[in-house]
XYZ file of C-alpha atoms in Angstrom:
742
model
C 0.000 0.000 0.000
C 1.040 3.615 -0.397
C 1.866 6.232 2.170
C -1.849 7.064 2.399
C -2.873 3.516 3.224
C -0.135 3.233 5.807
C -2.041 5.627 8.058
C -4.796 3.041 8.616
C -5.571 2.033 12.183
C -4.679 -1.467 13.447
C -8.360 -2.396 13.115
C -8.337 -1.412 9.446
C -5.048 -3.246 8.944
C -6.696 -6.450 10.144
C -9.711 -5.828 7.922
C -7.499 -4.917 4.947
C -6.729 -8.599 4.461
C -10.442 -9.403 4.337
C -10.517 -9.898 8.113
C -8.808 -13.280 7.847
C -6.014 -12.544 10.369
C -8.629 -11.572 12.939
C -10.655 -14.720 12.260
C -7.510 -16.827 12.682
C -6.786 -15.029 15.951
C -10.261 -15.791 17.258
C -10.236 -19.408 16.097
C -6.730 -20.289 17.319
C -7.092 -18.284 20.518
C -10.368 -19.982 21.461
C -8.928 -23.426 20.697
C -5.847 -22.738 22.793
C -8.015 -21.534 25.672
C -10.174 -24.651 25.412
C -7.162 -26.982 25.440
C -5.565 -25.202 28.409
C -8.743 -25.168 30.503
C -9.667 -28.773 29.682
C -6.155 -30.132 30.123
C -6.148 -31.516 26.548
C -2.867 -29.926 25.463
C -2.138 -32.906 23.198
C -5.191 -31.958 21.083
C -3.855 -28.490 20.290
C -1.617 -29.543 17.374
C -4.240 -31.283 15.197
C -6.866 -28.667 16.052
C -4.501 -25.844 15.061
C -3.375 -27.588 11.870
C -6.990 -28.178 10.857
C -7.728 -24.501 11.470
C -4.812 -23.412 9.288
C -5.793 -25.751 6.445
C -9.387 -24.484 6.551
C -8.186 -20.875 6.468
C -5.999 -21.645 3.434
C -9.089 -22.998 1.626
C -11.064 -19.815 2.271
C -11.959 -17.495 -0.615
C -13.991 -14.308 -0.708
C -17.730 -14.961 -0.896
C -21.125 -14.141 0.562
C -22.146 -16.058 3.654
C -24.334 -18.389 1.547
C -21.480 -19.082 -0.849
C -19.041 -19.499 1.992
C -21.390 -21.976 3.665
C -21.479 -24.090 0.500
C -17.719 -23.789 0.072
C -17.092 -24.826 3.682
C -19.338 -27.854 3.286
C -17.389 -28.901 0.184
C -14.083 -28.181 1.952
C -14.973 -30.355 4.938
C -16.119 -33.170 2.636
C -12.786 -33.056 0.761
C -10.853 -32.794 4.029
C -12.671 -35.776 5.537
C -12.175 -37.949 2.461
C -8.483 -37.076 2.294
C -7.794 -37.373 6.030
C -9.454 -40.770 6.457
C -7.759 -42.027 3.281
C -4.367 -40.966 4.642
C -5.206 -42.616 7.968
C -6.091 -45.877 6.200
C -2.973 -45.869 4.006
C -0.509 -44.611 6.626
C 2.234 -47.176 7.091
C 1.590 -48.749 3.653
C 4.179 -46.971 1.517
C 3.161 -48.145 -1.948
C -0.541 -47.555 -1.512
C 0.137 -44.277 0.269
C 2.257 -42.752 -2.481
C -0.046 -43.972 -5.274
C -2.995 -42.369 -3.501
C -1.054 -39.169 -2.824
C 0.117 -38.849 -6.435
C -3.385 -39.374 -7.804
C -4.853 -36.912 -5.305
C -2.216 -34.295 -6.130
C -3.015 -34.509 -9.839
C -6.811 -34.571 -9.441
C -7.019 -31.809 -6.839
C -4.681 -29.556 -8.832
C -6.844 -29.987 -11.922
C -9.814 -28.675 -9.912
C -8.229 -25.259 -10.359
C -9.501 -25.292 -13.947
C -13.035 -24.656 -12.657
C -12.436 -21.398 -10.751
C -10.375 -19.866 -7.952
C -12.615 -21.284 -5.217
C -11.945 -24.873 -6.289
C -8.255 -24.152 -6.754
C -7.996 -22.998 -3.127
C -9.970 -25.983 -1.838
C -7.866 -28.465 -3.822
C -4.575 -26.975 -2.641
C -5.735 -26.801 0.994
C -6.865 -30.432 0.839
C -3.359 -31.476 -0.179
C -1.942 -29.412 2.663
C -4.334 -31.122 5.078
C -3.055 -34.470 3.794
C 0.462 -33.438 4.824
C -0.795 -32.146 8.165
C -2.498 -35.497 8.716
C 0.769 -37.356 8.183
C 2.538 -35.003 10.613
C -0.120 -35.597 13.260
C -0.184 -39.374 12.770
C 3.606 -39.466 12.967
C 3.330 -38.370 16.625
C 0.624 -40.840 17.653
C 1.707 -43.634 19.943
C 1.198 -47.165 18.666
C -1.363 -47.875 21.408
C -3.568 -44.864 20.583
C -6.314 -44.916 17.917
C -5.226 -42.888 14.920
C -8.706 -41.781 13.981
C -8.717 -39.484 17.003
C -6.094 -37.308 15.296
C -8.142 -37.230 12.097
C -11.260 -36.241 14.031
C -9.386 -33.417 15.766
C -8.033 -32.120 12.441
C -11.560 -32.027 11.022
C -12.873 -30.416 14.205
C -10.309 -27.616 13.868
C -11.263 -27.129 10.212
C -14.968 -27.044 11.084
C -14.345 -24.586 13.920
C -12.642 -22.123 11.591
C -15.397 -22.728 9.016
C -17.986 -21.661 11.581
C -16.056 -18.449 12.239
C -15.740 -17.870 8.496
C -19.445 -18.245 7.733
C -20.478 -16.209 10.759
C -18.048 -13.446 9.863
C -19.352 -13.290 6.291
C -22.900 -12.958 7.624
C -22.004 -10.222 10.136
C -19.679 -8.217 7.860
C -20.839 -8.861 4.285
C -19.346 -5.688 2.818
C -15.934 -5.650 4.552
C -14.082 -7.695 1.876
C -15.506 -5.498 -0.898
C -14.378 -2.432 1.003
C -10.841 -3.825 1.388
C -10.630 -4.683 -2.319
C -11.834 -1.228 -3.363
C -9.168 0.329 -1.136
C -6.532 -1.715 -2.953
C -8.096 -0.927 -6.338
C -8.082 2.858 -5.954
C -4.636 2.755 -4.369
C -3.301 0.845 -7.400
C -5.200 3.130 -9.779
C -3.709 6.179 -8.079
C -0.208 4.777 -8.449
C -0.877 4.072 -12.132
C -2.150 7.612 -12.790
C 0.746 9.219 -10.925
C 3.252 7.216 -12.954
C 1.373 8.127 -16.141
C 2.015 11.780 -15.230
C 5.765 11.172 -15.537
C 5.326 10.660 -19.296
C 4.406 14.351 -19.720
C 7.880 15.761 -19.270
C 9.117 18.075 -22.042
C 12.572 16.532 -21.891
C 14.524 15.268 -24.865
C 16.195 11.890 -24.815
C 13.789 10.324 -22.294
C 13.427 6.552 -22.700
C 9.675 6.527 -23.281
C 9.683 2.835 -24.229
C 11.042 1.859 -20.816
C 8.379 3.989 -19.150
C 5.683 2.375 -21.292
C 6.921 -1.034 -20.167
C 6.672 0.011 -16.517
C 3.214 1.404 -17.251
C 2.137 -1.934 -18.753
C 3.289 -3.714 -15.605
C 1.432 -1.246 -13.359
C -1.621 -1.686 -15.554
C -1.479 -5.439 -14.888
C -1.845 -4.763 -11.172
C -4.794 -2.411 -11.744
C -6.505 -4.989 -13.959
C -6.010 -7.696 -11.321
C -7.535 -5.443 -8.648
C -10.464 -4.572 -10.940
C -11.142 -8.268 -11.498
C -10.936 -9.079 -7.793
C -13.303 -6.243 -6.851
C -15.779 -7.222 -9.554
C -15.858 -10.860 -8.456
C -16.316 -9.845 -4.818
C -19.238 -7.566 -5.670
C -20.837 -10.129 -7.969
C -20.733 -12.857 -5.314
C -22.767 -10.608 -3.047
C -25.149 -9.271 -5.671
C -25.505 -11.771 -8.510
C -28.644 -10.958 -10.466
C -30.290 -9.195 -7.494
C -30.429 -5.451 -6.910
C -27.718 -4.423 -4.426
C -28.620 -3.009 -1.043
C -26.890 -0.990 1.666
C -23.168 -0.371 1.345
C -22.906 -2.760 -1.598
C -24.878 -0.213 -3.688
C -22.232 2.412 -2.919
C -19.386 -0.010 -3.550
C -20.744 -1.138 -6.913
C -21.012 2.510 -7.928
C -17.389 3.060 -6.901
C -16.328 0.019 -8.923
C -18.020 1.367 -12.052
C -16.332 4.724 -11.463
C -12.989 2.917 -11.219
C -13.650 1.224 -14.560
C -14.344 4.555 -16.266
C -11.362 6.255 -14.614
C -9.145 3.389 -15.740
C -10.248 3.742 -19.359
C -9.569 7.469 -19.378
C -6.312 7.185 -17.429
C -4.967 4.440 -19.701
C -5.701 6.399 -22.895
C -3.056 8.221 -24.953
C -3.676 10.998 -27.462
C -0.339 11.305 -29.235
C 3.294 10.285 -29.262
C 4.997 11.635 -26.143
C 8.335 12.272 -27.844
C 6.611 14.357 -30.513
C 4.809 16.356 -27.831
C 8.071 16.927 -25.932
C 9.803 18.212 -29.090
C 6.912 20.479 -30.063
C 6.356 22.010 -26.609
C 9.893 21.947 -25.284
C 9.796 25.685 -24.521
C 6.215 25.676 -23.221
C 4.662 24.803 -19.877
C 1.687 22.996 -21.446
C 3.029 19.505 -20.738
C 4.036 20.420 -17.207
C 0.447 21.510 -16.601
C -0.809 18.203 -18.024
C 1.576 16.435 -15.691
C 0.315 18.418 -12.700
C -3.328 17.602 -13.439
C -2.593 13.885 -13.734
C -0.472 13.876 -10.568
C -3.290 15.556 -8.640
C -5.798 13.055 -9.998
C -3.542 10.188 -8.949
C -3.396 11.657 -5.453
C -7.184 12.006 -5.520
C -7.530 8.282 -6.293
C -5.359 7.434 -3.317
C -7.245 9.848 -1.065
C -10.422 8.128 -2.218
C -8.885 4.778 -1.196
C -8.220 6.208 2.254
C -11.739 7.603 2.571
C -13.207 4.202 1.645
C -11.016 2.517 4.254
C -12.092 5.002 6.920
C -15.712 5.134 5.717
C -15.461 8.898 5.483
C -17.086 11.149 2.859
C -14.798 11.790 -0.085
C -13.978 15.466 -0.645
C -12.545 16.167 -4.088
C -10.971 19.526 -3.292
C -10.377 22.436 -5.661
C -6.731 21.932 -6.589
C -7.482 19.845 -9.684
C -10.161 22.278 -10.876
C -7.644 25.128 -10.688
C -4.980 23.019 -12.410
C -7.411 22.228 -15.252
C -8.215 25.922 -15.599
C -4.509 26.727 -15.801
C -4.069 24.024 -18.439
C -6.857 25.487 -20.576
C -5.274 28.934 -20.287
C -1.906 27.559 -21.395
C -3.551 25.822 -24.378
C -5.336 29.067 -25.352
C -2.028 30.921 -25.172
C -0.374 28.372 -27.453
C -3.299 28.474 -29.894
C -2.912 32.226 -30.241
C 0.611 31.807 -31.557
C 1.132 31.683 -35.316
C 2.812 28.325 -35.612
C 3.321 25.378 -37.957
C 0.477 23.020 -38.991
C 2.238 20.118 -37.293
C 2.407 22.016 -34.011
C -1.266 22.987 -34.313
C -2.176 19.328 -34.890
C -0.263 18.309 -31.776
C -1.973 21.096 -29.841
C -5.314 19.610 -30.889
C -4.184 16.358 -29.255
C -3.359 18.248 -26.062
C -6.817 19.830 -26.176
C -8.364 16.370 -26.485
C -6.241 15.263 -23.534
C -7.481 18.240 -21.505
C -11.106 17.304 -22.249
C -10.379 13.731 -21.233
C -8.764 14.870 -17.979
C -11.774 17.093 -17.238
C -14.100 14.136 -17.732
C -11.818 11.973 -15.562
C -12.026 14.624 -12.852
C -15.803 14.527 -13.162
C -15.731 10.789 -12.582
C -13.667 11.255 -9.420
C -16.021 13.994 -8.250
C -18.879 11.499 -8.659
C -17.189 9.288 -6.065
C -18.602 11.592 -3.380
C -22.050 10.242 -4.323
C -21.441 6.862 -6.010
C -25.060 5.830 -5.429
C -25.911 8.114 -8.365
C -24.433 5.417 -10.594
C -27.646 3.484 -9.937
C -29.293 5.691 -12.562
C -27.201 4.121 -15.312
C -29.198 1.970 -17.695
C -26.880 -1.026 -17.495
C -24.998 -1.907 -14.316
C -24.808 -5.670 -14.858
C -21.602 -7.540 -14.053
C -20.477 -10.539 -16.063
C -20.518 -13.854 -14.215
C -17.470 -15.984 -15.043
C -18.290 -18.835 -12.637
C -19.422 -22.207 -14.067
C -23.101 -22.314 -14.970
C -23.567 -25.993 -14.082
C -21.773 -29.196 -13.172
C -21.437 -29.990 -16.850
C -19.810 -26.618 -17.453
C -17.364 -27.286 -14.599
C -16.449 -30.700 -16.011
C -16.005 -29.176 -19.457
C -13.546 -26.629 -18.047
C -11.506 -29.449 -16.530
C -11.698 -31.492 -19.742
C -10.314 -28.591 -21.800
C -7.266 -28.500 -19.500
C -6.588 -32.249 -19.703
C -3.862 -31.952 -22.310
C -0.069 -31.694 -21.988
C -0.250 -28.372 -23.859
C -1.796 -26.540 -20.890
C 0.214 -25.094 -17.979
C -2.234 -26.471 -15.404
C -1.915 -30.072 -16.612
C 1.866 -29.825 -16.589
C 1.841 -28.354 -13.097
C -0.435 -31.151 -11.853
C 1.871 -33.829 -13.269
C 4.950 -32.015 -11.987
C 3.561 -31.738 -8.467
C 2.561 -35.411 -8.360
C 6.021 -36.491 -9.537
C 7.740 -34.176 -7.035
C 5.722 -35.618 -4.140
C 6.507 -39.183 -5.240
C 10.215 -38.331 -5.430
C 10.059 -36.660 -2.021
C 8.389 -39.662 -0.443
C 10.937 -42.025 -1.979
C 13.797 -39.870 -0.714
C 12.207 -39.743 2.717
C 11.947 -43.516 2.842
C 15.552 -43.878 1.687
C 17.276 -41.504 4.114
C 14.520 -41.805 6.771
C 15.113 -38.464 8.489
C 13.302 -37.460 11.653
C 9.962 -35.880 10.801
C 10.564 -36.582 7.102
C 7.060 -35.531 6.055
C 8.256 -31.926 6.254
C 9.975 -32.627 2.930
C 6.625 -33.293 1.245
C 4.982 -30.294 2.879
C 7.786 -27.991 1.727
C 7.602 -29.354 -1.829
C 3.864 -28.734 -1.863
C 4.278 -25.102 -0.797
C 7.264 -24.308 -3.029
C 6.255 -25.995 -6.304
C 4.385 -23.315 -8.288
C 3.033 -23.154 -11.814
C 5.796 -20.907 -13.194
C 9.568 -21.155 -13.005
C 10.040 -17.645 -11.604
C 7.545 -18.144 -8.782
C 9.065 -21.512 -7.871
C 12.610 -20.143 -7.749
C 11.480 -17.173 -5.666
C 9.635 -19.464 -3.260
C 12.722 -21.694 -2.943
C 14.932 -18.923 -1.623
C 12.243 -17.345 0.531
C 11.170 -20.676 2.003
C 14.692 -21.660 3.052
C 15.553 -18.195 4.387
C 12.198 -17.872 6.152
C 12.545 -21.312 7.740
C 16.057 -20.460 8.952
C 14.742 -17.236 10.476
C 11.841 -19.111 12.069
C 14.199 -21.725 13.524
C 16.371 -19.011 15.077
C 13.311 -17.258 16.501
C 11.974 -20.597 17.729
C 15.222 -21.391 19.526
C 15.175 -17.945 21.160
C 11.542 -18.267 22.302
C 12.053 -21.799 23.633
C 15.069 -20.586 25.597
C 13.602 -17.348 26.924
C 10.004 -18.452 27.504
C 9.917 -22.049 28.778
C 6.318 -21.795 30.056
C 3.932 -23.707 27.723
C 1.153 -21.114 27.875
C 3.541 -18.354 26.805
C 4.718 -20.477 23.905
C 1.091 -21.055 22.905
C 0.488 -17.296 22.869
C 3.534 -16.859 20.627
C 2.202 -19.585 18.328
C -1.188 -17.893 18.009
C 0.461 -14.542 17.252
C 2.657 -16.225 14.625
C -0.399 -17.794 12.990
C -2.126 -14.422 12.766
C 0.992 -12.836 11.281
C 1.308 -15.653 8.733
C -2.123 -14.953 7.263
C -1.564 -11.202 7.327
C 1.792 -11.407 5.513
C 1.642 -14.475 3.239
C 0.422 -12.599 0.158
C 3.125 -9.909 0.144
C 5.884 -10.971 2.579
C 6.325 -14.683 1.990
C 9.727 -14.885 3.684
C 8.374 -13.411 6.920
C 5.215 -15.511 6.620
C 7.355 -18.652 6.348
C 9.283 -17.629 9.457
C 5.969 -17.133 11.280
C 4.510 -20.515 10.340
C 7.797 -22.224 11.283
C 7.657 -20.527 14.670
C 4.027 -21.629 15.116
C 4.849 -25.258 14.349
C 7.813 -25.320 16.721
C 5.785 -23.799 19.558
C 2.844 -26.155 19.171
C 4.953 -29.296 18.755
C 6.849 -28.347 21.880
C 3.593 -28.926 23.797
C 3.859 -32.693 23.171
C 7.621 -33.158 23.092
C 10.986 -31.453 22.867
C 10.628 -29.106 19.927
C 14.329 -28.310 20.125
C 14.974 -31.658 18.459
C 13.021 -30.390 15.418
C 15.149 -27.299 14.802
C 17.850 -28.702 12.548
C 15.741 -31.463 10.929
C 13.118 -28.825 10.065
C 15.707 -26.682 8.291
C 17.320 -29.621 6.477
C 13.964 -31.009 5.340
C 12.978 -27.582 4.039
C 16.147 -27.378 1.966
C 15.547 -30.881 0.549
C 11.900 -30.190 -0.256
C 12.747 -26.861 -1.905
C 15.467 -28.458 -4.022
C 13.030 -31.174 -5.147
C 10.496 -28.539 -6.207
C 13.154 -26.674 -8.204
C 14.372 -29.831 -9.937
C 10.810 -30.854 -10.778
C 10.181 -27.422 -12.300
C 13.120 -27.858 -14.670
C 12.949 -31.592 -15.429
C 9.246 -32.543 -15.384
C 7.190 -31.055 -18.226
C 8.475 -27.497 -17.829
C 6.103 -24.978 -19.343
C 8.273 -21.997 -20.143
C 6.570 -18.662 -20.683
C 8.445 -18.324 -23.987
C 6.625 -21.402 -25.287
C 3.131 -20.055 -24.573
C 3.714 -16.448 -25.547
C 2.315 -17.016 -29.069
C -1.106 -17.990 -27.711
C -1.178 -15.008 -25.350
C -0.171 -12.598 -28.113
C -2.947 -14.000 -30.321
C -5.463 -13.564 -27.480
C -4.361 -9.959 -27.003
C -4.731 -9.096 -30.689
C -8.217 -10.627 -30.895
C -9.307 -8.877 -27.694
C -8.032 -5.516 -28.989
C -9.935 -6.111 -32.237
C -13.177 -6.875 -30.376
C -12.750 -3.754 -28.221
C -12.136 -1.643 -31.329
C -15.292 -2.974 -32.985
C -17.368 -2.195 -29.885
C -16.051 1.377 -29.937
C -16.903 1.703 -33.631
C -20.485 0.632 -32.991
C -20.854 3.329 -30.326
C -19.571 6.064 -32.612
C -22.522 5.126 -34.799
C -25.197 4.904 -32.079
C -23.779 7.094 -29.281
C -21.881 6.384 -26.058
C -23.419 3.585 -24.026
C -21.664 1.811 -21.145
C -23.585 -1.418 -21.565
C -22.371 -4.858 -20.510
C -21.135 -5.793 -24.001
C -18.925 -2.712 -24.183
C -17.561 -3.058 -20.639
C -16.901 -6.760 -21.206
C -14.952 -6.083 -24.420
C -12.963 -3.371 -22.635
C -12.206 -5.653 -19.675
C -11.232 -8.571 -21.945
C -8.787 -6.327 -23.813
C -7.129 -5.194 -20.593
C -7.107 -8.748 -19.209
C -5.386 -10.038 -22.340
C -2.859 -7.188 -22.202
C -2.167 -7.946 -18.520
C -1.751 -11.670 -19.244
C 0.775 -10.881 -21.987
C 2.635 -8.495 -19.671
C 2.779 -11.128 -16.915
C 4.049 -13.773 -19.336
C 6.810 -11.489 -20.621
C 7.832 -10.712 -17.028
C 7.869 -14.444 -16.266
C 9.985 -15.033 -19.371
C 12.734 -12.758 -18.092
C 12.877 -14.748 -14.843
C 13.568 -17.975 -16.749
C 16.949 -19.369 -17.905
C 18.334 -17.585 -20.943
C 18.561 -20.834 -22.899
C 14.760 -21.094 -23.147
C 14.169 -17.467 -24.200
C 16.561 -16.664 -27.042
C 14.055 -14.254 -28.651
C 12.767 -12.469 -25.552
C 13.803 -9.035 -26.854
C 11.292 -8.988 -29.682
C 8.555 -10.227 -27.323
C 9.326 -7.289 -25.042
C 9.089 -4.838 -27.944
C 5.824 -6.444 -29.021
C 4.388 -6.033 -25.501
C 5.272 -2.324 -25.464
C 3.595 -1.807 -28.854
C 0.566 -3.832 -27.809
C 0.066 -1.776 -24.659
C 0.579 1.447 -26.613
C -2.048 0.315 -29.114
C -4.474 -0.374 -26.247
C -3.877 3.129 -24.858
C -4.745 4.672 -28.241
C -7.840 2.487 -28.539
C -8.845 3.498 -24.994
C -8.583 7.170 -25.978
C -10.906 6.476 -28.899
C -13.304 4.841 -26.436
C -13.020 7.670 -23.912
C -14.328 10.205 -26.465
C -17.212 8.130 -27.836
C -19.912 10.208 -29.459
C -22.305 9.654 -32.351
C -20.786 11.331 -35.428
C -23.228 13.678 -37.111
C -21.675 13.525 -40.582
C -22.763 10.422 -42.473
C -19.612 10.443 -44.606
C -17.393 10.544 -41.540
C -19.384 7.783 -39.804
C -19.073 5.521 -42.850
C -15.344 6.198 -43.164
C -14.914 5.510 -39.452
C -16.624 2.127 -39.706
C -14.479 1.210 -42.698
C -11.312 2.273 -40.908
C -12.162 0.441 -37.691
C -13.092 -2.736 -39.496
C -9.813 -2.558 -41.426
C -7.848 -2.156 -38.206
C -9.734 -4.954 -36.463
C -9.239 -7.244 -39.467
C -5.513 -6.507 -39.404
C -5.368 -7.410 -35.708
C -7.277 -10.627 -36.392
C -4.714 -11.385 -39.090
C -1.861 -10.960 -36.597
C -3.670 -13.289 -34.181
C -4.018 -15.902 -36.935
C -0.314 -15.599 -37.734
C 0.568 -16.329 -34.105
C -1.806 -19.288 -34.028
C -0.214 -20.718 -37.191
C 3.280 -19.915 -36.003
C 4.132 -18.308 -39.337
C 3.802 -14.695 -40.625
C 1.215 -13.861 -43.256
C 2.284 -13.939 -46.858
C 3.098 -10.430 -48.055
C 3.416 -9.053 -44.552
C -0.292 -8.858 -43.744
C -2.814 -6.077 -44.211
C -1.622 -3.761 -41.499
C -1.135 -0.859 -43.925
C -4.786 -0.774 -44.892
C -6.041 0.996 -41.747
C -3.593 3.855 -42.356
C -5.083 4.592 -45.754
C -8.628 4.232 -44.456
C -7.959 6.501 -41.476
C -6.996 9.313 -43.837
C -10.452 9.097 -45.427
C -11.783 11.109 -42.501
C -9.604 14.043 -43.532
C -11.288 14.620 -46.903
C -13.452 17.414 -45.512
C -11.254 20.420 -44.653
C -13.990 21.790 -42.400
C -14.349 18.559 -40.416
C -15.607 19.193 -36.907
C -13.630 18.551 -33.738
C -14.881 14.973 -33.002
C -14.041 13.879 -36.544
C -10.552 15.376 -36.305
C -9.982 13.595 -32.994
C -11.139 10.277 -34.417
C -8.899 10.730 -37.452
C -5.884 11.424 -35.236
C -6.515 8.411 -33.009
C -7.084 6.107 -35.985
C -3.819 7.272 -37.482
C -1.987 6.484 -34.237
C -3.718 3.098 -34.005
C -2.810 2.305 -37.596
C 0.852 3.138 -37.020
C 0.936 0.829 -34.005
C -0.684 -1.969 -35.999
C 1.990 -1.523 -38.685
C 4.697 -1.743 -36.000
C 3.031 -4.799 -34.463
C 2.938 -6.435 -37.889
C 6.684 -5.878 -38.286
C 7.384 -7.213 -34.779
C 5.160 -10.227 -35.442
C 7.064 -11.099 -38.601
C 10.409 -10.653 -36.810
C 9.182 -12.728 -33.869
C 7.824 -15.634 -35.866
C 10.752 -15.788 -38.282
C 13.203 -15.746 -35.364
C 11.220 -18.474 -33.584
C 11.236 -20.611 -36.728
C 15.031 -20.328 -37.049
C 17.255 -22.684 -35.008
C 17.995 -21.153 -31.627
C 21.665 -20.663 -30.765
C 23.200 -22.427 -27.823
C 22.271 -25.757 -26.240
C 19.038 -27.522 -26.969
C 15.992 -26.702 -24.842
C 15.643 -28.665 -21.654
C 12.308 -30.115 -22.686
C 10.137 -30.007 -25.760
C 6.508 -29.173 -26.022
C 3.938 -28.161 -28.606
C 4.536 -24.742 -30.114
C 2.393 -21.969 -28.694
C 0.760 -24.123 -26.035
C -2.810 -23.094 -25.476
C -3.804 -21.675 -22.145
């Protein structure tokens, strides 16, 4: 979070993570109190582990949805726990069952995020079950441990459902805080592009902007899903009405903030001796600060006050533009000034959107406020989503196989060297093995370092605080910190969970004996996860970049066509338009993420990463020009201009579809494609010398779009020809189908 969000109270800090740390505190604290008062200290470990597994399965939902999810979670937990209990001590059956479960539960992630969380948490509970059973004496019934694990999971589930019923809007509030904070950071960085300085590396700034845009898109998606789960097809009530209005405002602000009206280098050259661009920069910086102040007001539930600074800055910008217009200057400079005027109008409209955040309920007057439901429509739809992923070409299938193989290898190694508490190897492998190479490598280092830190802290606490009840308090605090930090501070979260485990296991034995074995097992499990990532069906980002580039081009084309239709009928923020806009930004964010992942992979598997990076920058620039065209939607009065616009837009969209087809085929189009056609068609809008302002703006934006499509066509040809040529250096580590589908 930014400096604004850092001023939140401790209560808001707990709620900022959806309230989960506070729920964990209540669940673990009540269980610890129960065990201390009843004298059942031996029950604390399985109860706590069940609580943690249940919390890891939790996803944002309404109380009805959370009730259904908890019922499914407990059913999966019970099936897994009793299966582990039946197979414990039978190595061959155990590892066959574990491998099959790892593959099947990982593939559940194809349905939606809720099932992905449940599947992963069920595997974690399987490991927790083995850890609990490993401490059971031979004379004690093992099913008692399983029952306690399930009791802990059910206890947290009760807190989860009750919390969702008592505070239905808190998660939406937390997500909107994050959304406007990210949007403010994006807008403030966008302001840095408006510097009348020569020699600035605009391409590098555009790359950073694309990466920031990925974060904004992710926050928009999370907020939308949270609102939809509480509204669905019903009319919203209470605070949810306000929050849905704020979400729609964020969508509109994002479209206007992500738009570009001309080439920044050309603007810097033309207005090098003017203060016009500095005034544009000031307006954007103030609007970015306003977004972050809005995030703070949402967090504090205070009325949002826009303030007059931006209004004055906009007035100063208009005065500077009028002064420049009065100068007798070149036609090129006047054309660029027209782009600045369009930018000023866009910034004024953006400021109006932010001003509407003081009364977001007014958004209820919009004709179409529907949100698109991406969850499965039926059981058949869910099975179809899994079936589409059951191919070695998909990253999810490869990850499922990789995880199953890694767990089998870990179990075999455990049986061979037979270390004390060897099941920690499997648990570490399960946590470290991620779907991408970069994430797995990052988790490896953080897991080992975090475990080492946790072991040191554990040794210090065991030495300084020998009383069991004090150690239990430390364990509860560590559990709360783990859930507060695991999303952003994984190293510290790992240290916290290590400390929790050491404190709780010390209640039934000498936890000091676990210190070194815990660290060694973590190193072994992390190494196994890294080896599996490289040796077992690796799915390098460079190998799937073709499919993502094709998706981005088709999404941009669909967005462009939706904009064209609204220039014919008038601006209308209906579901079809907002869905096309969101799909375009989602595809752009997915491409940006894949390119970032590519640069975290070994150089041998990404010999042509440079051209992919240039393509990403051009793709994001194209989207910013298309967004500007969408931000100024208006029905064109001149029939000739409207017809020329439709012809130009269809030509541009067809060219983008052609680039997508080239990526899908893995070969450039014969003759270099039709990317030049939109340029010629865009100039058709200039036939009337007395064309009005909207037509001139559309012509300018179409020209910029056409130039980007030409550049994308050249990058596509370079990319595909380079990919078809033999790569220098050693052969790839593993082969897979070209352009693996997502």
